[in-house]
Amino acid sequence: MFIDYQSMSVWQLLAFEAPGWGGTLLSGLLLSLEIAILGFLFGLVIGFLGALGKLGNSIVCRDLWACYTTAVRAIPELVLILLIYFALPNLLNSLLSLLGISNIEINGFIAGVLVISFVQGAYATEVIRSAMLAIPAGQIEAAHAFAMPKYKILYRISLPAMLPHALPGLSNLWLIATKDTALLAVVGFTELTLAARQAAGATKEQLLFLTVAGGLYLCISLVSDALFKYFIRRSNKGQMHG
Amino acid sequence: MDNQPLIQPNLSQEKKAASILDLSAIKAWFMPHRILLIVITLGSIAGLVNNLSWYWIPEYQDAILEGLWRTLILLVTSFITGFLLAIPIGLVQVTGPSFLAKLAQSFCTLIRGTPLLLQIWLLYYGVGSIFPEIDWLRESFLWPYLTDAWPYAFIALTLSVAAYEGEIMRGAFAGVPNGELEAAKAFGMPPFKILSRIWLPRAIQRTLPVIGGEVILQLKATPLVATITLIDTYAVFSKIRQETYIVYEPLLLMTGIYLFLAGIIALLFHYLEKRNGAR
């Protein structure tokens, strides 16, 4: 079926229904956001564990986490995506077939979330670690003096006290997460950037669709920036400003 | 050793990437568990070298080296040009007239708020699609450049550096103690001399560790140009994978190459910091 895109107006091109490409863009945007959110959250979990590992007493643990963060910060995300997209499923399946379990398939969505969390985890480790180091030692000592068990110190004192220090770094990480989802376009996963590229290719309106996608990314950035600023202001209430 | 806060009176929280290698820790390399880790690493590398197939390396050696060369050229030229742009972008946000400051700020927000891949595609496919429609351009000397992927990749990477580094330079310029600038003024230095002799060197000196991390981030961004038909390291290895149907080996070698490059950059900046670092 031939559709005459050249004669359509901008609004017709961006319409949500079939001849327009707005729906494709929007579902790409949603996929991007879902992957970014999941990746960011898993990254936070990894980062939290990593920070505990790096600050803990075990030197072996510390070194292993250091290897992880160093490697992630040195290997391009695009290469990591390739590794996780192509190498990891093969590796997993050969492991699983050794155990006699049938093969699994890693789809684009899962691979995307894995990559983003893996990358975010490394950066989050550093952010949370330095935030924890910024907690005045006296607060932890006071908790010890009250004979709080370790896990209680962690969630009653360390977590809330480190949050104001970690939030600026975390807000940055979230922005990086949203932008890193664009890289999944390279392995053919239809998130916002690839959706825009497909729309652009079909309609020959390259500039329009890529600009619209850029605008959508910018909106995400600006909105999340404002949200994080609000949270940072809130978490800084009652704190000394230096 | 673990208790001293590592947060410095910080220039900016932006994309902070600490220096990757810590040379002062060389002595600590010889703790038993580290020796074990090193042995395991070397062992697994030896295992990889022996058990996987690397027959394709001699065949593609020249292509790999050429790709590596392209990656490096793109990295160095775009970073230097971008950094030169970043200096005024940072400076006007600190002292410039408000409309210039606003302009620089919007530029930084725009570039930092959108993915680099999208910017590259927007330039190459989007802006690049306009040029053929302008008739006089086709006859002009610019035409061969406009149909090549190089300029688009270079401009996109440069703008990205300019925005990220502009933000960092803004913090760095603002962080230079006022007394030093006042002292320069008291010596009757003209404004440009203050900038070139005091303000800029001090700002760069204070940001050296951050800049090292930024160069590595830029190195990690260069493979994106492979998506607009530029044959850099990444593209060469993609080609090898397509032509030989080998899955792991090219990926592993490519990962190794990028790790190696990042290590070199980290060492270089470590050296620079040691020589010129802020005390």
Short mmCIF file of N, CA and C in Angstrom, two decimals, chain A residues 54-56 59-60 62-64 67 70-79 82-83 86-88 90-91 94 123 126 129-131 133-134 165 168-169 172 175-176 178-179 182-183 185-186 193-194 196-197 206-207 210-211 213-215 217-218 221-222, chain B residues 1-7 13-21 31 33-34 37 109-118 121-123 125-127 129-130 164 216-217 219-221 223-224 226-227 234 238 241 247-248 251-252 254-255 258-259 262-263:
data_model
loop_
_atom_site.label_atom_id
_atom_site.label_comp_id
_atom_site.label_asym_id
_atom_site.label_seq_id
_atom_site.Cartn_x
_atom_site.Cartn_y
_atom_site.Cartn_z
N LYS A 54 32.15 -1.87 48.86
CA LYS A 54 33.38 -1.08 48.77
C LYS A 54 33.77 -0.48 50.12
N LEU A 55 32.75 -0.24 50.97
CA LEU A 55 33.05 0.36 52.27
C LEU A 55 33.25 -0.71 53.34
N GLY A 56 32.94 -1.97 52.97
CA GLY A 56 33.01 -3.03 53.97
C GLY A 56 34.44 -3.41 54.32
N ILE A 59 38.55 -7.18 51.97
CA ILE A 59 39.34 -6.58 50.90
C ILE A 59 39.06 -7.26 49.57
N VAL A 60 38.76 -8.54 49.60
CA VAL A 60 38.46 -9.24 48.36
C VAL A 60 37.22 -8.64 47.72
N ARG A 62 36.01 -5.68 48.21
CA ARG A 62 36.33 -4.33 47.74
C ARG A 62 36.97 -4.37 46.36
N ASP A 63 37.94 -5.27 46.19
CA ASP A 63 38.65 -5.34 44.92
C ASP A 63 37.73 -5.79 43.79
N LEU A 64 36.86 -6.74 44.10
CA LEU A 64 35.96 -7.22 43.05
C LEU A 64 35.03 -6.11 42.59
N CYS A 67 36.92 -3.76 40.43
CA CYS A 67 37.08 -4.27 39.06
C CYS A 67 35.82 -3.96 38.24
N THR A 70 35.47 -0.18 37.55
CA THR A 70 36.50 0.27 36.60
C THR A 70 36.18 -0.20 35.20
N ALA A 71 35.78 -1.47 35.08
CA ALA A 71 35.52 -2.02 33.75
C ALA A 71 34.36 -1.28 33.10
N VAL A 72 33.28 -1.08 33.86
CA VAL A 72 32.12 -0.44 33.26
C VAL A 72 32.43 0.99 32.84
N ARG A 73 33.26 1.66 33.63
CA ARG A 73 33.55 3.04 33.27
C ARG A 73 34.51 3.13 32.09
N ALA A 74 35.15 2.02 31.72
CA ALA A 74 36.11 2.08 30.63
C ALA A 74 35.57 1.50 29.32
N ILE A 75 34.57 0.62 29.41
CA ILE A 75 34.07 -0.03 28.19
C ILE A 75 32.88 0.77 27.65
N PRO A 76 32.88 1.09 26.38
CA PRO A 76 31.75 1.84 25.82
C PRO A 76 30.43 1.10 26.03
N GLU A 77 29.36 1.84 26.31
CA GLU A 77 28.06 1.23 26.55
C GLU A 77 27.62 0.40 25.35
N LEU A 78 27.97 0.92 24.16
CA LEU A 78 27.57 0.22 22.95
C LEU A 78 28.17 -1.18 22.90
N VAL A 79 29.42 -1.28 23.34
CA VAL A 79 30.09 -2.59 23.36
C VAL A 79 29.45 -3.47 24.41
N LEU A 82 26.32 -4.89 23.07
CA LEU A 82 26.60 -6.03 22.18
C LEU A 82 26.91 -7.27 22.99
N LEU A 83 27.76 -7.09 24.02
CA LEU A 83 28.15 -8.24 24.84
C LEU A 83 26.91 -8.88 25.47
N PHE A 86 24.39 -10.29 22.58
CA PHE A 86 24.77 -11.45 21.77
C PHE A 86 25.51 -12.51 22.56
N ALA A 87 26.40 -12.09 23.44
CA ALA A 87 27.23 -13.08 24.13
C ALA A 87 26.51 -13.69 25.32
N LEU A 88 25.80 -12.88 26.08
CA LEU A 88 25.18 -13.38 27.31
C LEU A 88 24.15 -14.49 27.06
N ASN A 90 23.98 -16.66 24.62
CA ASN A 90 24.71 -17.87 24.26
C ASN A 90 25.32 -18.52 25.49
N LEU A 91 25.95 -17.67 26.29
CA LEU A 91 26.64 -18.16 27.49
C LEU A 91 25.64 -18.82 28.43
N SER A 94 24.32 -22.12 27.04
CA SER A 94 25.24 -23.26 27.12
C SER A 94 25.36 -23.72 28.58
N TYR A 123 28.06 3.31 38.21
CA TYR A 123 28.12 4.73 38.56
C TYR A 123 27.43 4.99 39.89
N GLU A 126 29.57 4.44 42.96
CA GLU A 126 30.44 5.56 43.33
C GLU A 126 29.66 6.68 44.00
N ARG A 129 28.54 5.49 47.46
CA ARG A 129 29.70 5.33 48.34
C ARG A 129 30.16 6.68 48.87
N SER A 130 30.31 7.66 47.97
CA SER A 130 30.81 8.94 48.46
C SER A 130 29.76 9.64 49.32
N ALA A 131 28.47 9.37 49.04
CA ALA A 131 27.43 9.95 49.89
C ALA A 131 27.49 9.36 51.30
N LEU A 133 30.15 8.18 52.70
CA LEU A 133 31.35 8.70 53.36
C LEU A 133 31.13 10.10 53.89
N ALA A 134 30.15 10.80 53.33
CA ALA A 134 29.91 12.18 53.75
C ALA A 134 29.06 12.25 55.01
N HIS A 165 23.13 13.82 50.19
CA HIS A 165 24.41 13.86 49.50
C HIS A 165 24.34 13.12 48.17
N PRO A 168 21.96 14.70 44.16
CA PRO A 168 22.43 15.34 42.93
C PRO A 168 23.07 14.35 41.96
N GLY A 169 23.89 13.46 42.50
CA GLY A 169 24.53 12.45 41.66
C GLY A 169 23.50 11.51 41.04
N ASN A 172 21.64 12.99 38.15
CA ASN A 172 22.48 12.89 36.96
C ASN A 172 22.42 11.51 36.35
N LEU A 175 19.30 10.91 34.40
CA LEU A 175 19.34 11.53 33.07
C LEU A 175 20.20 10.69 32.12
N ILE A 176 21.31 10.16 32.65
CA ILE A 176 22.16 9.31 31.81
C ILE A 176 21.39 8.06 31.40
N THR A 178 18.14 7.70 30.96
CA THR A 178 17.18 7.97 29.89
C THR A 178 17.89 8.13 28.55
N LYS A 179 19.06 8.74 28.58
CA LYS A 179 19.76 8.93 27.31
C LYS A 179 20.40 7.65 26.81
N ALA A 182 18.71 5.23 24.32
CA ALA A 182 18.79 5.48 22.87
C ALA A 182 19.75 4.51 22.21
N LEU A 183 20.75 4.04 22.96
CA LEU A 183 21.76 3.16 22.37
C LEU A 183 21.15 1.84 21.92
N ALA A 185 18.79 1.43 20.18
CA ALA A 185 18.40 1.55 18.78
C ALA A 185 19.39 0.84 17.89
N VAL A 186 20.66 0.84 18.30
CA VAL A 186 21.70 0.27 17.45
C VAL A 186 21.52 -1.24 17.28
N THR A 193 14.33 6.55 19.87
CA THR A 193 15.22 7.00 18.79
C THR A 193 15.00 6.18 17.52
N LEU A 194 14.92 4.85 17.67
CA LEU A 194 14.75 4.03 16.48
C LEU A 194 13.36 4.24 15.89
N ALA A 196 11.73 6.98 15.88
CA ALA A 196 11.82 8.22 15.11
C ALA A 196 12.52 7.98 13.78
N ARG A 197 13.57 7.16 13.83
CA ARG A 197 14.33 6.88 12.62
C ARG A 197 13.48 6.12 11.61
N GLN A 206 13.01 13.35 7.52
CA GLN A 206 14.04 13.05 8.52
C GLN A 206 14.08 14.09 9.62
N LEU A 207 14.15 15.36 9.21
CA LEU A 207 14.37 16.42 10.19
C LEU A 207 13.22 16.48 11.18
N LEU A 210 13.13 13.32 13.76
CA LEU A 210 14.27 13.30 14.68
C LEU A 210 14.20 14.48 15.63
N THR A 211 13.73 15.64 15.12
CA THR A 211 13.59 16.80 16.01
C THR A 211 12.52 16.56 17.06
N ALA A 213 11.57 13.70 18.26
CA ALA A 213 12.13 12.77 19.26
C ALA A 213 13.06 13.51 20.21
N GLY A 214 13.89 14.38 19.64
CA GLY A 214 14.78 15.18 20.49
C GLY A 214 13.99 16.01 21.49
N GLY A 215 12.88 16.60 20.99
CA GLY A 215 12.03 17.39 21.88
C GLY A 215 11.47 16.56 23.01
N TYR A 217 12.80 13.80 24.30
CA TYR A 217 13.88 13.55 25.26
C TYR A 217 14.12 14.76 26.14
N LEU A 218 14.10 15.93 25.49
CA LEU A 218 14.35 17.16 26.23
C LEU A 218 13.28 17.37 27.30
N SER A 221 14.03 15.21 30.19
CA SER A 221 15.14 15.78 30.96
C SER A 221 14.66 16.93 31.82
N LEU A 222 13.91 17.85 31.19
CA LEU A 222 13.51 19.05 31.92
C LEU A 222 12.58 18.70 33.08
N MET B 1 41.73 5.02 56.97
CA MET B 1 41.90 5.33 55.56
C MET B 1 40.54 5.44 54.90
N ASP B 2 39.59 4.65 55.41
CA ASP B 2 38.28 4.69 54.78
C ASP B 2 37.41 5.81 55.29
N ASN B 3 37.83 6.42 56.39
CA ASN B 3 36.94 7.39 57.02
C ASN B 3 37.05 8.79 56.47
N GLN B 4 38.14 9.05 55.74
CA GLN B 4 38.26 10.44 55.30
C GLN B 4 37.27 10.69 54.17
N PRO B 5 36.50 11.74 54.29
CA PRO B 5 35.49 11.98 53.26
C PRO B 5 36.16 12.27 51.92
N LEU B 6 35.65 11.60 50.91
CA LEU B 6 36.27 11.77 49.60
C LEU B 6 35.59 12.86 48.80
N ILE B 7 34.55 13.44 49.37
CA ILE B 7 33.88 14.51 48.63
C ILE B 7 34.69 15.78 48.76
N GLN B 13 28.64 18.37 40.24
CA GLN B 13 28.34 16.94 40.42
C GLN B 13 28.16 16.28 39.07
N GLU B 14 28.39 17.01 38.01
CA GLU B 14 28.12 16.50 36.68
C GLU B 14 28.96 15.28 36.38
N LYS B 15 28.31 14.29 35.78
CA LYS B 15 28.98 13.12 35.19
C LYS B 15 30.36 12.89 35.76
N LYS B 16 30.45 12.81 37.07
CA LYS B 16 31.78 12.76 37.65
C LYS B 16 32.37 11.38 37.46
N ALA B 17 33.48 11.31 36.79
CA ALA B 17 34.15 10.04 36.65
C ALA B 17 35.54 10.18 37.23
N ALA B 18 35.79 9.50 38.33
CA ALA B 18 37.07 9.65 38.99
C ALA B 18 38.14 9.01 38.14
N SER B 19 39.39 9.32 38.41
CA SER B 19 40.46 8.73 37.63
C SER B 19 40.46 7.23 37.89
N ILE B 20 40.74 6.49 36.84
CA ILE B 20 40.46 5.07 36.91
C ILE B 20 41.56 4.28 37.60
N LEU B 21 42.77 4.65 37.35
CA LEU B 21 43.85 3.89 37.97
C LEU B 21 44.47 4.68 39.10
N MET B 31 49.26 -8.06 47.68
CA MET B 31 48.56 -8.76 48.75
C MET B 31 48.11 -10.12 48.20
N HIS B 33 45.42 -12.00 48.12
CA HIS B 33 44.22 -12.19 47.32
C HIS B 33 44.36 -11.50 45.97
N ARG B 34 45.13 -10.43 45.95
CA ARG B 34 45.30 -9.74 44.66
C ARG B 34 46.14 -10.58 43.73
N LEU B 37 43.88 -13.02 42.35
CA LEU B 37 43.01 -12.43 41.32
C LEU B 37 43.78 -12.25 40.01
N THR B 109 21.79 22.89 28.13
CA THR B 109 20.60 22.09 28.47
C THR B 109 20.16 21.27 27.27
N LEU B 110 20.15 21.93 26.10
CA LEU B 110 19.68 21.26 24.89
C LEU B 110 20.54 20.04 24.57
N ILE B 111 21.85 20.21 24.59
CA ILE B 111 22.74 19.11 24.22
C ILE B 111 22.75 18.04 25.31
N ARG B 112 22.77 18.49 26.56
CA ARG B 112 22.87 17.51 27.64
C ARG B 112 21.53 16.82 27.90
N GLY B 113 20.46 17.38 27.36
CA GLY B 113 19.15 16.79 27.60
C GLY B 113 18.71 15.77 26.56
N THR B 114 19.50 15.62 25.50
CA THR B 114 19.13 14.67 24.45
C THR B 114 20.28 13.69 24.23
N PRO B 115 19.94 12.47 23.79
CA PRO B 115 21.00 11.47 23.59
C PRO B 115 21.92 11.85 22.43
N LEU B 116 23.19 11.53 22.58
CA LEU B 116 24.17 11.84 21.53
C LEU B 116 23.82 11.12 20.23
N LEU B 117 23.34 9.88 20.36
CA LEU B 117 23.00 9.12 19.15
C LEU B 117 21.96 9.87 18.32
N LEU B 118 20.97 10.42 19.03
CA LEU B 118 19.92 11.17 18.34
C LEU B 118 20.50 12.42 17.68
N TRP B 121 22.30 11.41 14.54
CA TRP B 121 21.35 11.08 13.47
C TRP B 121 20.62 12.32 12.98
N LEU B 122 20.30 13.22 13.90
CA LEU B 122 19.62 14.45 13.51
C LEU B 122 20.49 15.25 12.56
N LEU B 123 21.78 15.31 12.87
CA LEU B 123 22.69 16.05 11.99
C LEU B 123 22.86 15.35 10.66
N TYR B 125 21.23 12.51 9.17
CA TYR B 125 20.05 12.21 8.35
C TYR B 125 19.13 13.42 8.22
N GLY B 126 18.96 14.17 9.32
CA GLY B 126 18.02 15.29 9.31
C GLY B 126 18.57 16.49 8.57
N VAL B 127 19.59 17.11 9.12
CA VAL B 127 20.17 18.30 8.50
C VAL B 127 20.78 17.92 7.16
N SER B 129 19.73 15.92 5.10
CA SER B 129 18.75 15.73 4.02
C SER B 129 18.30 17.05 3.42
N ILE B 130 18.63 18.15 4.09
CA ILE B 130 18.23 19.45 3.55
C ILE B 130 19.17 19.89 2.44
N TYR B 164 29.04 19.58 27.58
CA TYR B 164 29.39 18.95 28.86
C TYR B 164 30.56 19.67 29.53
N ILE B 216 37.59 9.98 28.82
CA ILE B 216 37.21 8.57 28.73
C ILE B 216 35.74 8.44 28.33
N LEU B 217 34.89 9.30 28.88
CA LEU B 217 33.47 9.27 28.47
C LEU B 217 33.35 9.55 26.97
N LEU B 219 35.66 8.95 24.73
CA LEU B 219 36.13 7.74 24.03
C LEU B 219 34.99 6.74 23.92
N LYS B 220 34.22 6.61 25.01
CA LYS B 220 33.12 5.67 25.01
C LYS B 220 31.99 6.11 24.10
N ALA B 221 31.96 7.40 23.77
CA ALA B 221 30.89 7.90 22.89
C ALA B 221 31.26 7.73 21.42
N PRO B 223 32.10 5.22 19.48
CA PRO B 223 31.55 4.15 18.64
C PRO B 223 30.22 4.53 17.99
N LEU B 224 29.54 5.54 18.54
CA LEU B 224 28.24 5.92 17.98
C LEU B 224 28.36 6.37 16.53
N ALA B 226 29.82 4.98 14.29
CA ALA B 226 29.73 3.82 13.39
C ALA B 226 28.34 3.72 12.78
N THR B 227 27.33 4.29 13.46
CA THR B 227 25.96 4.19 12.95
C THR B 227 25.72 5.11 11.76
N TYR B 234 34.91 0.33 16.36
CA TYR B 234 33.68 -0.44 16.57
C TYR B 234 33.16 -1.00 15.25
N SER B 238 32.51 -4.83 13.98
CA SER B 238 31.19 -5.28 13.51
C SER B 238 31.33 -5.98 12.17
N ARG B 241 32.74 -9.38 12.55
CA ARG B 241 31.75 -10.33 13.06
C ARG B 241 30.80 -10.76 11.96
N VAL B 247 31.25 -14.99 16.98
CA VAL B 247 30.47 -14.15 17.89
C VAL B 247 31.35 -13.48 18.95
N TYR B 248 32.07 -14.30 19.71
CA TYR B 248 32.72 -13.75 20.90
C TYR B 248 34.03 -13.03 20.64
N LEU B 251 34.35 -9.40 19.73
CA LEU B 251 33.81 -8.58 20.83
C LEU B 251 34.80 -8.47 21.96
N LEU B 252 35.43 -9.60 22.30
CA LEU B 252 36.38 -9.60 23.41
C LEU B 252 37.59 -8.74 23.10
N MET B 254 37.75 -6.30 21.00
CA MET B 254 37.34 -4.88 20.97
C MET B 254 37.22 -4.34 22.40
N THR B 255 36.61 -5.14 23.28
CA THR B 255 36.51 -4.72 24.68
C THR B 255 37.89 -4.47 25.26
N TYR B 258 39.32 -1.16 23.99
CA TYR B 258 38.76 0.03 24.63
C TYR B 258 39.24 0.15 26.07
N LEU B 259 39.34 -1.00 26.78
CA LEU B 259 39.87 -0.97 28.14
C LEU B 259 41.29 -0.41 28.14
N ALA B 262 41.28 3.33 27.50
CA ALA B 262 40.83 4.06 28.68
C ALA B 262 41.93 4.08 29.73
N GLY B 263 42.63 2.94 29.87
CA GLY B 263 43.73 2.87 30.83
C GLY B 263 44.81 3.88 30.51
#
